[in-house]
mmCIF file of C-alpha atoms in Angstrom:
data_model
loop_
_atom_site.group_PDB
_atom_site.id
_atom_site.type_symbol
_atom_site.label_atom_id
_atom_site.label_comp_id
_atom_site.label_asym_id
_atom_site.label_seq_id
_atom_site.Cartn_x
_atom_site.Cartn_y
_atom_site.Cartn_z
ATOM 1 C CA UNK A 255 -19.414 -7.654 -0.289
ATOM 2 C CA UNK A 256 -17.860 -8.861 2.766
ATOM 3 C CA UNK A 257 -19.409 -7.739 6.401
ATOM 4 C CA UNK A 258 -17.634 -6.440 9.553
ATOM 5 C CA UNK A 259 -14.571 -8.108 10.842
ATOM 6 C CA UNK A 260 -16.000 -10.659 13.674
ATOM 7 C CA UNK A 261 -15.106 -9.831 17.263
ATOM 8 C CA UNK A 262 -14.171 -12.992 18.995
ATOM 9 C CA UNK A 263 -14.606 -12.960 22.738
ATOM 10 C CA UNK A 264 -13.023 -15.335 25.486
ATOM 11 C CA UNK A 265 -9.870 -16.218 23.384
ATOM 12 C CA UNK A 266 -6.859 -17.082 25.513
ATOM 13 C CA UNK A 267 -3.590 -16.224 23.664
ATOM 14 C CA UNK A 268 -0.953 -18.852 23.880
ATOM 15 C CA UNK A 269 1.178 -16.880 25.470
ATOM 16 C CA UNK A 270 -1.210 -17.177 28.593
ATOM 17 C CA UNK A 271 -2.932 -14.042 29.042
ATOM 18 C CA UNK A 272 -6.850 -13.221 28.402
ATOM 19 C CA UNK A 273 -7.512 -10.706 25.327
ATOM 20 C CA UNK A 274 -10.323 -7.785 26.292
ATOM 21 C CA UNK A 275 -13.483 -8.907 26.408
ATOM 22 C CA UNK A 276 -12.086 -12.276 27.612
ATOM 23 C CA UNK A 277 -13.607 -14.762 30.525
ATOM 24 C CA UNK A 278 -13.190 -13.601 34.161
ATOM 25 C CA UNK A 279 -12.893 -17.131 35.120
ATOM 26 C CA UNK A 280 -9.039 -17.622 34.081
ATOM 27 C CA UNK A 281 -6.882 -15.873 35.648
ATOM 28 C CA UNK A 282 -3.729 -14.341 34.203
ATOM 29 C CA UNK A 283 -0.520 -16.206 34.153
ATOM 30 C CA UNK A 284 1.500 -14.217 37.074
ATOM 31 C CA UNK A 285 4.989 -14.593 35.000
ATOM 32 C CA UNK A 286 3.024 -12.570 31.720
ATOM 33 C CA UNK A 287 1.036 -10.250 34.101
ATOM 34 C CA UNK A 288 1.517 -6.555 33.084
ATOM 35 C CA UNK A 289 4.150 -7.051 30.784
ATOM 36 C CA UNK A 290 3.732 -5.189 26.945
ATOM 37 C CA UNK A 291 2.153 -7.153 23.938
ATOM 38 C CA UNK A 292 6.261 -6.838 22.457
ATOM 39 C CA UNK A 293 7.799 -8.711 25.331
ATOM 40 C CA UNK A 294 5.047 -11.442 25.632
ATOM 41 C CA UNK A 295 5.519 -11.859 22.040
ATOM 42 C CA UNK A 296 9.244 -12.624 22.563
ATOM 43 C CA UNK A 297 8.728 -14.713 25.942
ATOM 44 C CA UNK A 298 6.173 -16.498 24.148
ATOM 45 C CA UNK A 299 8.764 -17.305 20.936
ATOM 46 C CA UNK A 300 11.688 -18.177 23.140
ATOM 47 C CA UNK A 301 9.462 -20.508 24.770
ATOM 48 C CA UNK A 302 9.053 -22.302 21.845
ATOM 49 C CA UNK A 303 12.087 -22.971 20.447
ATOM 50 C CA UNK A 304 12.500 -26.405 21.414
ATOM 51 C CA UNK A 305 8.990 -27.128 19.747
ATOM 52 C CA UNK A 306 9.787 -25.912 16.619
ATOM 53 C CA UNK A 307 12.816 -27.610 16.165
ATOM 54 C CA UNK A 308 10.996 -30.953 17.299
ATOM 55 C CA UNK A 309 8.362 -30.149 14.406
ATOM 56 C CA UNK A 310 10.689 -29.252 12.356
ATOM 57 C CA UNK A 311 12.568 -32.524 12.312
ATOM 58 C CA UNK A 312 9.388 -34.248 12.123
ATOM 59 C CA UNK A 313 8.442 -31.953 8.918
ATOM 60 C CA UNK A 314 12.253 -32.767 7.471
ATOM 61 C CA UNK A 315 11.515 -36.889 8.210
ATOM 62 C CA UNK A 316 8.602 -36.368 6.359
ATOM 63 C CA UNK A 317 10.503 -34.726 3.244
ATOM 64 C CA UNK A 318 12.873 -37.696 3.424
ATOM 65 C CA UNK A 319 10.239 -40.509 3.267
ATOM 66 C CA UNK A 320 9.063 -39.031 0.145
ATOM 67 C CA UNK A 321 12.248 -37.960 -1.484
ATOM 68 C CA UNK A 322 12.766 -41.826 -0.630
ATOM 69 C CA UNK A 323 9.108 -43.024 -2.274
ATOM 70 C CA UNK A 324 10.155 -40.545 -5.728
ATOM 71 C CA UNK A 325 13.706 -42.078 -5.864
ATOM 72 C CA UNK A 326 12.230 -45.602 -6.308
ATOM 73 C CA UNK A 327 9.547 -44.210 -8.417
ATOM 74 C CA UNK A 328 11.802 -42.593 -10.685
ATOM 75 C CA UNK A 329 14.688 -44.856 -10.759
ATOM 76 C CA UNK A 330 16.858 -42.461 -8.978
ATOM 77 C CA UNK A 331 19.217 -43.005 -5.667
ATOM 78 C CA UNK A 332 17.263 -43.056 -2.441
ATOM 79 C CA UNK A 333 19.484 -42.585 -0.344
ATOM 80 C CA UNK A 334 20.799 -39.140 -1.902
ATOM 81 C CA UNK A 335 17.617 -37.948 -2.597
ATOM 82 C CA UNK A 336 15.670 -38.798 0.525
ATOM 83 C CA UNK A 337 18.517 -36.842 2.667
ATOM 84 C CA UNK A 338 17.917 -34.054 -0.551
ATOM 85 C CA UNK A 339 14.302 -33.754 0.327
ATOM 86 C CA UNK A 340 14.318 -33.806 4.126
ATOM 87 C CA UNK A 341 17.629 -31.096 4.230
ATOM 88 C CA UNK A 342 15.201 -28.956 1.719
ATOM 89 C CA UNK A 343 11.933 -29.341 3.654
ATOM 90 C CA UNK A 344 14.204 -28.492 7.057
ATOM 91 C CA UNK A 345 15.935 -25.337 4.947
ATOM 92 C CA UNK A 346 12.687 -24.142 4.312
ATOM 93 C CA UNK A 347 10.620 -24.609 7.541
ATOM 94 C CA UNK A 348 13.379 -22.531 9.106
ATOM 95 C CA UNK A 349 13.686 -19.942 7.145
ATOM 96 C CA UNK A 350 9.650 -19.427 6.572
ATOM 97 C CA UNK A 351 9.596 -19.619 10.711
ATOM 98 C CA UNK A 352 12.689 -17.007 10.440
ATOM 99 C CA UNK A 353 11.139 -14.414 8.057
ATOM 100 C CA UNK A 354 7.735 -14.735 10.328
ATOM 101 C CA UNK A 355 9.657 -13.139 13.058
ATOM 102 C CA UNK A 356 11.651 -10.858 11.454
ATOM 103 C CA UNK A 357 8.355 -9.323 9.882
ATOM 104 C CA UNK A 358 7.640 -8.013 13.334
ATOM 105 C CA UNK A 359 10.912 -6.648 14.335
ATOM 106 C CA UNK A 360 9.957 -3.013 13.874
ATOM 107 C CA UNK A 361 6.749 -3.599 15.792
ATOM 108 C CA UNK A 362 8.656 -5.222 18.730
ATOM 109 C CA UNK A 363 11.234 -2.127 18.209
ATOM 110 C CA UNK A 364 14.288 -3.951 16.925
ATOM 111 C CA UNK A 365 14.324 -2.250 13.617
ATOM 112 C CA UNK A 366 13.056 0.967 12.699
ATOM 113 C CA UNK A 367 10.455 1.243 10.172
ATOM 114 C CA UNK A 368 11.749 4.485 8.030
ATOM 115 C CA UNK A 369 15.119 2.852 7.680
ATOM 116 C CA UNK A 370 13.686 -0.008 5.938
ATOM 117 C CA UNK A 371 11.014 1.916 4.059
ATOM 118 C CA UNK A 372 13.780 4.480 3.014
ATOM 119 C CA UNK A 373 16.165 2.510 1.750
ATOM 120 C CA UNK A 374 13.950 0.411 -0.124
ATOM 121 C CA UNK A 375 12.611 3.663 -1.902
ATOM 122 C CA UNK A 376 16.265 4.958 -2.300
ATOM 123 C CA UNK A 377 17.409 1.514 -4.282
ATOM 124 C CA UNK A 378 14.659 1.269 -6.095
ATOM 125 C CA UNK A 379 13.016 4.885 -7.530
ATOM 126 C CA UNK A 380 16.511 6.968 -7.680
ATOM 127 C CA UNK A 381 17.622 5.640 -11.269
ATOM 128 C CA UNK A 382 14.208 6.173 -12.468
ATOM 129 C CA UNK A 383 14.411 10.259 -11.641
ATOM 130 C CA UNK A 384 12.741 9.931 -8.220
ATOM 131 C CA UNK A 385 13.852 12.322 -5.415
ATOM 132 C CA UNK A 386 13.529 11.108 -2.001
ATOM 133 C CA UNK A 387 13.343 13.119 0.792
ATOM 134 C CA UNK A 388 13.334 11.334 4.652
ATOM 135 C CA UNK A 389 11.921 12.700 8.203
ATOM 136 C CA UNK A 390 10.299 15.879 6.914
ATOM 137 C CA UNK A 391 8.166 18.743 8.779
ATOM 138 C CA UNK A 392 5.091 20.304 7.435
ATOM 139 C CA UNK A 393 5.382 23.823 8.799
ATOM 140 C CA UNK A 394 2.352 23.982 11.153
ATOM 141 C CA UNK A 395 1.425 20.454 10.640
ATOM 142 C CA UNK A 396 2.540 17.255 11.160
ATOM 143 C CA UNK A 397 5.618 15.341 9.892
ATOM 144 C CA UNK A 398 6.416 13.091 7.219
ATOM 145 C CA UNK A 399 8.745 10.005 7.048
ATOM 146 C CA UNK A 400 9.359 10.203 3.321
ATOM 147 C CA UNK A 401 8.051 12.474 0.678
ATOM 148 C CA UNK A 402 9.186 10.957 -2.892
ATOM 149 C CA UNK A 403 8.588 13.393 -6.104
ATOM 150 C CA UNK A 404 9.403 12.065 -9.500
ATOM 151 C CA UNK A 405 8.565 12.460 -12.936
ATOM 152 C CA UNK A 406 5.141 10.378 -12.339
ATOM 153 C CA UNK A 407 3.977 12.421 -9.053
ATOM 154 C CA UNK A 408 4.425 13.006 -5.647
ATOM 155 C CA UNK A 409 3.794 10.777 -2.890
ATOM 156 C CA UNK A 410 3.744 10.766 1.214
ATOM 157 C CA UNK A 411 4.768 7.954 2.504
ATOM 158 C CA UNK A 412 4.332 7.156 6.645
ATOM 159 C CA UNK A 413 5.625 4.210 7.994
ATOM 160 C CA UNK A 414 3.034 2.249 10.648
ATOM 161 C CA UNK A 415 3.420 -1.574 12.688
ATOM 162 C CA UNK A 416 0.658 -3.297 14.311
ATOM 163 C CA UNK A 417 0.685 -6.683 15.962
ATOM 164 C CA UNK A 418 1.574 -9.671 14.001
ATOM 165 C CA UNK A 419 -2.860 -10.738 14.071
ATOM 166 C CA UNK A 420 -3.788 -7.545 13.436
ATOM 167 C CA UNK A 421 -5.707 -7.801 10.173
ATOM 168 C CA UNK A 422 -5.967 -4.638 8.049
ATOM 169 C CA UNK A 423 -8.699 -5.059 5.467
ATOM 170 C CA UNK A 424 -11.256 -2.766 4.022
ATOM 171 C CA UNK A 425 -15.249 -3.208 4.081
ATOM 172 C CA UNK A 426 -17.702 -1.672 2.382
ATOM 173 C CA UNK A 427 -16.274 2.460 2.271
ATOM 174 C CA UNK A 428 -14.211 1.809 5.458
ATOM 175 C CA UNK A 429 -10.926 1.065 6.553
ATOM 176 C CA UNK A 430 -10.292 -1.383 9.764
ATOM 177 C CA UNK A 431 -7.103 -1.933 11.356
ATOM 178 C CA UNK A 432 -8.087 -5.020 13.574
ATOM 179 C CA UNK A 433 -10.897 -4.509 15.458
ATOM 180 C CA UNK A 434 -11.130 -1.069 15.258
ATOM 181 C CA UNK A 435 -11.861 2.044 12.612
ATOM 182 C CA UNK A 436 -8.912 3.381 10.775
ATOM 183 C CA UNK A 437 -10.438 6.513 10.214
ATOM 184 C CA UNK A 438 -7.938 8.468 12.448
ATOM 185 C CA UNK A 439 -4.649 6.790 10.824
ATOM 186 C CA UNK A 440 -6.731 7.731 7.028
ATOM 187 C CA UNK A 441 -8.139 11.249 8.251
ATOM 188 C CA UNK A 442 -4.637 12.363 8.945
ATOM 189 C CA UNK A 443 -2.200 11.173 6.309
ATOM 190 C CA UNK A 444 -4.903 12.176 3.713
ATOM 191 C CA UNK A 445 -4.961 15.863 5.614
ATOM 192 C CA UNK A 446 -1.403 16.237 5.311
ATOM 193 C CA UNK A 447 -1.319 15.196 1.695
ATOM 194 C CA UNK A 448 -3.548 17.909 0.889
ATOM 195 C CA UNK A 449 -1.766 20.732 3.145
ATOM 196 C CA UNK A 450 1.583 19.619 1.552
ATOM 197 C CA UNK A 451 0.318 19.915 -2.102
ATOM 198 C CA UNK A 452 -1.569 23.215 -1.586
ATOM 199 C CA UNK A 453 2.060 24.465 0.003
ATOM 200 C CA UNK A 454 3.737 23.066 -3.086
ATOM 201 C CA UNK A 455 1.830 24.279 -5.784
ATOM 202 C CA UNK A 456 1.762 28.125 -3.720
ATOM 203 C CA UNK A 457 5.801 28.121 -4.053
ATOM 204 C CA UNK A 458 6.425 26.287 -7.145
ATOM 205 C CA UNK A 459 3.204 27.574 -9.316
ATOM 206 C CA UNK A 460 2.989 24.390 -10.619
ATOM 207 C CA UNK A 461 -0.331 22.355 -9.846
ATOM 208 C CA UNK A 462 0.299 19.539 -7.692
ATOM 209 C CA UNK A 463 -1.942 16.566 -6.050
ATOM 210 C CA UNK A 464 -0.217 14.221 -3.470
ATOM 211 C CA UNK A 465 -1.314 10.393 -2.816
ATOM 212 C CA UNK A 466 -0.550 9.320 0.869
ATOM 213 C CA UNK A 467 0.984 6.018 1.128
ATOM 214 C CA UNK A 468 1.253 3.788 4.680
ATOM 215 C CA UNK A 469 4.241 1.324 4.658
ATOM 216 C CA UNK A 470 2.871 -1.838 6.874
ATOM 217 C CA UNK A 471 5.210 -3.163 9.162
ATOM 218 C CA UNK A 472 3.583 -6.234 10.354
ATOM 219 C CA UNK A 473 -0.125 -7.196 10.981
ATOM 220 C CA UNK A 474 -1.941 -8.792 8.414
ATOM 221 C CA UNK A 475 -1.583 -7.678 4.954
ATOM 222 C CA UNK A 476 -2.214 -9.336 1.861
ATOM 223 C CA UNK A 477 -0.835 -7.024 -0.345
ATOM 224 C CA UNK A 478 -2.525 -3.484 -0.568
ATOM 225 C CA UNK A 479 -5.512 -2.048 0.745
ATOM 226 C CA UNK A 480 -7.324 1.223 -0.080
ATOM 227 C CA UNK A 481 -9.483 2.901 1.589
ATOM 228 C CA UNK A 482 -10.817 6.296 2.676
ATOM 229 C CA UNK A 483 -8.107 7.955 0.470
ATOM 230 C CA UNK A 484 -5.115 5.994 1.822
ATOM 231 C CA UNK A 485 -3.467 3.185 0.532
ATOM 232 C CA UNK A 486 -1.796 0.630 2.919
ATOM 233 C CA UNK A 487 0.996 -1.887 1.900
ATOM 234 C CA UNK A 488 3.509 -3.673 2.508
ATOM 235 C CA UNK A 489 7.092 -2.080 2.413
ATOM 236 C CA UNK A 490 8.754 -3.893 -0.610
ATOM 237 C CA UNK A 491 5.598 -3.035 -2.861
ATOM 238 C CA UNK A 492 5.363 0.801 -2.137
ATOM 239 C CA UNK A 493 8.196 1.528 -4.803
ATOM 240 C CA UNK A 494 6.271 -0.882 -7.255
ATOM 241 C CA UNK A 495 3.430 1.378 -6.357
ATOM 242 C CA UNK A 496 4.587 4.021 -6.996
ATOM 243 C CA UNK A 497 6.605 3.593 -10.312
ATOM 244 C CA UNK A 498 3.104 1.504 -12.007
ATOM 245 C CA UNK A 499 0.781 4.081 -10.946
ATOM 246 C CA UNK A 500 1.950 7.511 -12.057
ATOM 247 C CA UNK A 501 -0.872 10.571 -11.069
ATOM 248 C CA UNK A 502 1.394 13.300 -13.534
ATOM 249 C CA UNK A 503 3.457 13.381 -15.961
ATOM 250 C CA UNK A 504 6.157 15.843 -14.597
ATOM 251 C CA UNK A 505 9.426 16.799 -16.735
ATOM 252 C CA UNK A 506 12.764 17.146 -15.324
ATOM 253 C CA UNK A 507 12.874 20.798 -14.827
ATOM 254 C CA UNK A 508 9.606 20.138 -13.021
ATOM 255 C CA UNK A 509 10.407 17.503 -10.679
ATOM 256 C CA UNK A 510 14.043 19.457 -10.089
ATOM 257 C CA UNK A 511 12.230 22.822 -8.846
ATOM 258 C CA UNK A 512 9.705 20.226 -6.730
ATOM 259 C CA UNK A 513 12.261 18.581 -4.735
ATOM 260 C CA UNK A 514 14.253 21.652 -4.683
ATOM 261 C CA UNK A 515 11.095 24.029 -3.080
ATOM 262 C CA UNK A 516 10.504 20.904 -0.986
ATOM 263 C CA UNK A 517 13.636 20.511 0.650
ATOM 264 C CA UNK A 518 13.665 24.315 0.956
ATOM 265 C CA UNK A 519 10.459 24.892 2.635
ATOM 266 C CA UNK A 520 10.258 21.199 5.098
ATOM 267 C CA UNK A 521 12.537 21.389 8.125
ATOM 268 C CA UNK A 522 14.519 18.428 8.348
ATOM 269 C CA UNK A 523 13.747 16.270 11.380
ATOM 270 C CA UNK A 524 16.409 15.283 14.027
#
């Protein structure tokens, strides 16, 4: 079993500013100083534009050479497939650079994260008899981004974004969310999982358990984690989830007075 995450001390990011806990010999680049984590990310990818595009045509060369070296070896034409190969390596350094950065466009606020989430769960449960309710309120608790209840169960799902090097990983019993406990971000989806099943199964009479779900918008995510009773993945999985892990087996007059009671009792959000 894996230990604690390692906290590394006196790192300098690239974009020129120390991290907490770094050396109080360098001093902070004055252009950087005091702006958020979002806009130094940005400042910091604008500035190297001209880089990647340099490696990039070095990574394409590369692709040609050998498209050139299998051509020969194959009996094919170099020329054609050398210019093949280095258009194809090229194609897919940009678009691998591409999809890094779009990955953290909800963190850095360009996107938001319940629209993505949403629609993903919309496209992908509703033919299989899932009901998806977005941007719900717990009466005297806390709100919901979506609530899905379908023939295999009843999920919350919350929609979170860290930093693109935040790693999210579980050891031993707990959850950790970079460098520090996700307890918290656990404690309260799992709290009003349970306060939105016991509210449930008071106005429907039918006996209900809830799983909370986090959506991860950025950081780094493998694929899922669980841990202290929440499960954290990324967005394009939680549908998968959800559909090859069913916790009932509701039937259709079931799962229609659910959804119905549901979006009876939770106030819609603005």
């Amino acid at each position: 079993m894996a230990g604690p995450p390692t906290f590394f001390h006196d790192r300098i990011e690239p974009w020129g500013f120390v991290m907490p806990g770094g050396s109080i010999y360098v001093t902070p680049v004055d252009q950087v100083h005091g702006l958020s984590p979002q806009v130094m990310y940005e400042q910091f990818w604008l500035k190297e534009v001209a880089h990647r595009r340099k490696m990039r045509g070095v990574k394409a060369a590369v692709g040609l050479v050998v498209g050139v070296a299998l051509a020969y070896r194959f009996n094919l034409s170099p020329p054609i497939l050398g210019l093949l190969c280095g258009l194809l390596v090229g194609a897919a350094d940009a678009f691998w650079t591409w999809r890094e950065y779009d990955a953290t466009a909800v963190w850095r606020g360009k996107r938001r994260g319940e629209t993505i989430t949403g629609r993903l769960l919309r496209r992908r449960l509703r033919r299989a008899g899932y009901h998806v309710l977005d941007g719900r309120a717990i009466p005297g608790k806390a709100s919901i981004d979506h609530l899905v209840i379908g023939p295999g169960g009843i999920w919350v799902v919350d929609n979170e974004a860290w930093h693109p090097e935040t790693e999210i990983a579980r050891y031993g019993d707990r959850l950790f969310l970079g460098e520090k406990y996700g307890t918290k971000t656990a404690k309260a989806l799992v709290e009003v999982s349970e306060s939105l099943a016991e509210v449930l199964s008071r106005e429907t009479g039918i006996p209900v358990t809830i799983e909370p779900l986090l959506a991860v918008h950025g950081g780094q995510l493998r694929r899922s984690v669980t841990a202290e009773g929440l499960t954290l993945l990324k967005p394009r999985l939680v549908a998968r989830w959800i559909k090859n892990g069913p916790r009932a087996d509701f039937d259709d007059a079931q799962v229609e007075v659910l959804a119905r009671t549901a979006a009876r009792v939770l106030r819609r959000m603005s």
